[in-house]
PDB file of C-alpha atoms in Angstrom:
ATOM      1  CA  UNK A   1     -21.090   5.447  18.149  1.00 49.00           C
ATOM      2  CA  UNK A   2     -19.818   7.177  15.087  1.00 47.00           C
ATOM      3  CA  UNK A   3     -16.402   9.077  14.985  1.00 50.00           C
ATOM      4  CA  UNK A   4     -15.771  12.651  13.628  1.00 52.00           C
ATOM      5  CA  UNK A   5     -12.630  12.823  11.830  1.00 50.00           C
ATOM      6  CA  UNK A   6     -12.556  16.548  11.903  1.00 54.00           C
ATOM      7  CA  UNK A   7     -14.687  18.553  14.081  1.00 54.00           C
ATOM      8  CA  UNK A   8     -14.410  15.787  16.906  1.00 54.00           C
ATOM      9  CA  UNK A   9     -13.954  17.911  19.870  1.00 56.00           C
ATOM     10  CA  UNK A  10     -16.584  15.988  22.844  1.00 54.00           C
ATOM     11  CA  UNK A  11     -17.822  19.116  24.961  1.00 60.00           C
ATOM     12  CA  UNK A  12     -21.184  17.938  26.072  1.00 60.00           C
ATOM     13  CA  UNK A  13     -20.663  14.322  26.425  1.00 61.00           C
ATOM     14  CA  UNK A  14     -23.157  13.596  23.782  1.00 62.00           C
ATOM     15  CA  UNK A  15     -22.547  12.029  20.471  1.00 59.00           C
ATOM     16  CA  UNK A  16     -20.713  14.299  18.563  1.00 56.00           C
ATOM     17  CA  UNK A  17     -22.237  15.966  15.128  1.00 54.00           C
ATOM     18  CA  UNK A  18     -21.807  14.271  11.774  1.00 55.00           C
ATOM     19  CA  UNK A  19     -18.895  15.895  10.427  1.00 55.00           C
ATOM     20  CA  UNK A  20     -18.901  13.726   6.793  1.00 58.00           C
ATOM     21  CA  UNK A  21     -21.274  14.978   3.947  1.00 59.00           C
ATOM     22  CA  UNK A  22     -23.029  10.923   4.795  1.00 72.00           C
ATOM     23  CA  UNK A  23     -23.227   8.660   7.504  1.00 78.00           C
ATOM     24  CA  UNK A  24     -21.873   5.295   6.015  1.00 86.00           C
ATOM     25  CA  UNK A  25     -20.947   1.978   7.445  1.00 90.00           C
ATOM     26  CA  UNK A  26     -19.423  -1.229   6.403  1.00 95.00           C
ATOM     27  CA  UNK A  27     -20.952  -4.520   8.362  1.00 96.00           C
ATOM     28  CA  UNK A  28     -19.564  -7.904   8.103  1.00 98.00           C
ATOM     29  CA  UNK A  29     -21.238 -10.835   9.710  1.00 98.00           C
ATOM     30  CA  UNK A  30     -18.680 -14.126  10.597  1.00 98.00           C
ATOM     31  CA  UNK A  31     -18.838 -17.348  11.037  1.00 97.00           C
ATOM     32  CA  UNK A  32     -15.867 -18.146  12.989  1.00 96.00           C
ATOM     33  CA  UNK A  33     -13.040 -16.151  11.572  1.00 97.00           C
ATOM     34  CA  UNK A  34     -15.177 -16.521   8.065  1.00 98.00           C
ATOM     35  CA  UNK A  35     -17.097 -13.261   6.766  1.00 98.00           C
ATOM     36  CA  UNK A  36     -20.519 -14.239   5.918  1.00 98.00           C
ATOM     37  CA  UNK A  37     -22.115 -11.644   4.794  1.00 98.00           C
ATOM     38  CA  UNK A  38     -21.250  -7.680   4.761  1.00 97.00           C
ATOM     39  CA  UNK A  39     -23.532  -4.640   4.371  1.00 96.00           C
ATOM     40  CA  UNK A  40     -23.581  -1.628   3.260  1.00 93.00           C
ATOM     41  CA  UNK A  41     -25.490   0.742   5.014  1.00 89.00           C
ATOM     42  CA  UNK A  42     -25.862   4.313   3.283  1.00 83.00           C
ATOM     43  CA  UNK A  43     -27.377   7.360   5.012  1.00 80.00           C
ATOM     44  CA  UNK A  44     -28.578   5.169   8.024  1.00 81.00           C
ATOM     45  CA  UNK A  45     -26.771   3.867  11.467  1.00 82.00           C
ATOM     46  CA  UNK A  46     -28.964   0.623  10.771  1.00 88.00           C
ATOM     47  CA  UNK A  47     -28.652  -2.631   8.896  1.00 93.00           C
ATOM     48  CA  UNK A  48     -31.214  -5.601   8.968  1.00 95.00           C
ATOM     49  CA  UNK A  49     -30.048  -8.947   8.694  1.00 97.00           C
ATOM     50  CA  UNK A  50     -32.836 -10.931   7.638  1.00 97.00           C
ATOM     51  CA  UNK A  51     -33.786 -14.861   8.921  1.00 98.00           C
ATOM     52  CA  UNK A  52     -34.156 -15.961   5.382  1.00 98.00           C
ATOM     53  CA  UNK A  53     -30.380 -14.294   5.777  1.00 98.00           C
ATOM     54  CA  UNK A  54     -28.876 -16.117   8.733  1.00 98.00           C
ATOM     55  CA  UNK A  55     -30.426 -19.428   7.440  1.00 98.00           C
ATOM     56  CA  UNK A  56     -28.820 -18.833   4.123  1.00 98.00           C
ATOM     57  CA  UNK A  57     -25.549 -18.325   5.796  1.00 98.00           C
ATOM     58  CA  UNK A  58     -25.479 -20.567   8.615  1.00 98.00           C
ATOM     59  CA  UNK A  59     -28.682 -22.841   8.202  1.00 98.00           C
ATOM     60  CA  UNK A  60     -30.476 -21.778  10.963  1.00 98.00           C
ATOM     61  CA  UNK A  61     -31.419 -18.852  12.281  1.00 98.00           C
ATOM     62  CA  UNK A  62     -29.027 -17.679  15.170  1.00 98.00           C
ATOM     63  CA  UNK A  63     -29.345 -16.314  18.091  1.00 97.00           C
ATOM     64  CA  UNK A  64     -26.266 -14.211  18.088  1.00 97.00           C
ATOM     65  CA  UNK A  65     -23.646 -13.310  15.631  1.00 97.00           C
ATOM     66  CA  UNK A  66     -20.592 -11.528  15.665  1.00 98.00           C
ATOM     67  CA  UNK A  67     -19.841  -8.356  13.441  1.00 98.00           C
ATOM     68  CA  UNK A  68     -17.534  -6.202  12.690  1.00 97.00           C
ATOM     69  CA  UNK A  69     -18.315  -2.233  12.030  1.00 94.00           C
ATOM     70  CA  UNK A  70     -16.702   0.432   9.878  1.00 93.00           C
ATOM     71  CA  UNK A  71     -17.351   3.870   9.271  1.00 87.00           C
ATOM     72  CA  UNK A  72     -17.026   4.641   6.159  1.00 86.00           C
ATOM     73  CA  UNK A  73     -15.399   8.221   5.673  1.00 80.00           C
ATOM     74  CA  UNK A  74     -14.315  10.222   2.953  1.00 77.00           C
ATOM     75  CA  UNK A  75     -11.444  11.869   4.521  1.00 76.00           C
ATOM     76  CA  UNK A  76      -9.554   8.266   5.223  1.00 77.00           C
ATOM     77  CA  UNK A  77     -11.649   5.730   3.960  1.00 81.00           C
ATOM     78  CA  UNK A  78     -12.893   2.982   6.106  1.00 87.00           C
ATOM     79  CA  UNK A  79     -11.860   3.335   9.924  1.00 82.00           C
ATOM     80  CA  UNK A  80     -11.011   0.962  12.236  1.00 88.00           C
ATOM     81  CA  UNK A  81     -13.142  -2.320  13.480  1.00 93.00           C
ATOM     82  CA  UNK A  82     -15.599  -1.956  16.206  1.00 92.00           C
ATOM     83  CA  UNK A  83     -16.401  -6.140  17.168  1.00 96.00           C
ATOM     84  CA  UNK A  84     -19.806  -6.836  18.608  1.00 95.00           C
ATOM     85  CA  UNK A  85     -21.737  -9.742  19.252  1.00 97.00           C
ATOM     86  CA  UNK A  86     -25.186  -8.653  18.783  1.00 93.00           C
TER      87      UNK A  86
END
């Protein structure tokens, strides 16, 4: 779920409206406590991390990773870690 940084008042329990001129994250992939890989995603809630990918980076193709995600924001830069195993 993204954050608003300025117009981030919740009154419908829904996900609250883009307040940023884009929607950008910052995706890193580990290995352990090793980054792997990190993405950029621009304009898009999505990244794709290829099996040509994960058997480049681990040598096999897993069937879980762990991430960390940041929004990306203009107002304070990148925000703070949301940690997923996906």
């Amino acid at each position: 779920k993204r954050r608003a940084r300025k117009q981030s008042e919740w009154v419908d329990f829904v996900d609250v409206p883009l307040d940023e001129p884009m929607e950008n994250y910052d995706v890193e992939v580990f290995n352990g406590l090793t980054i792997v890989r990190s993405f950029l995603s621009q304009m898009t809630p999505n990244v794709t991390y290829s099996a040509a990918q994960q058997i480049s980076d681990f040598g096999t193709v897993q069937s879980a990773v762990t991430v960390k995600i940041y929004q990306l924001s203009n107002r304070v830069g990148r925000g703070y870690a949301a940690t997923a195993t996906v």
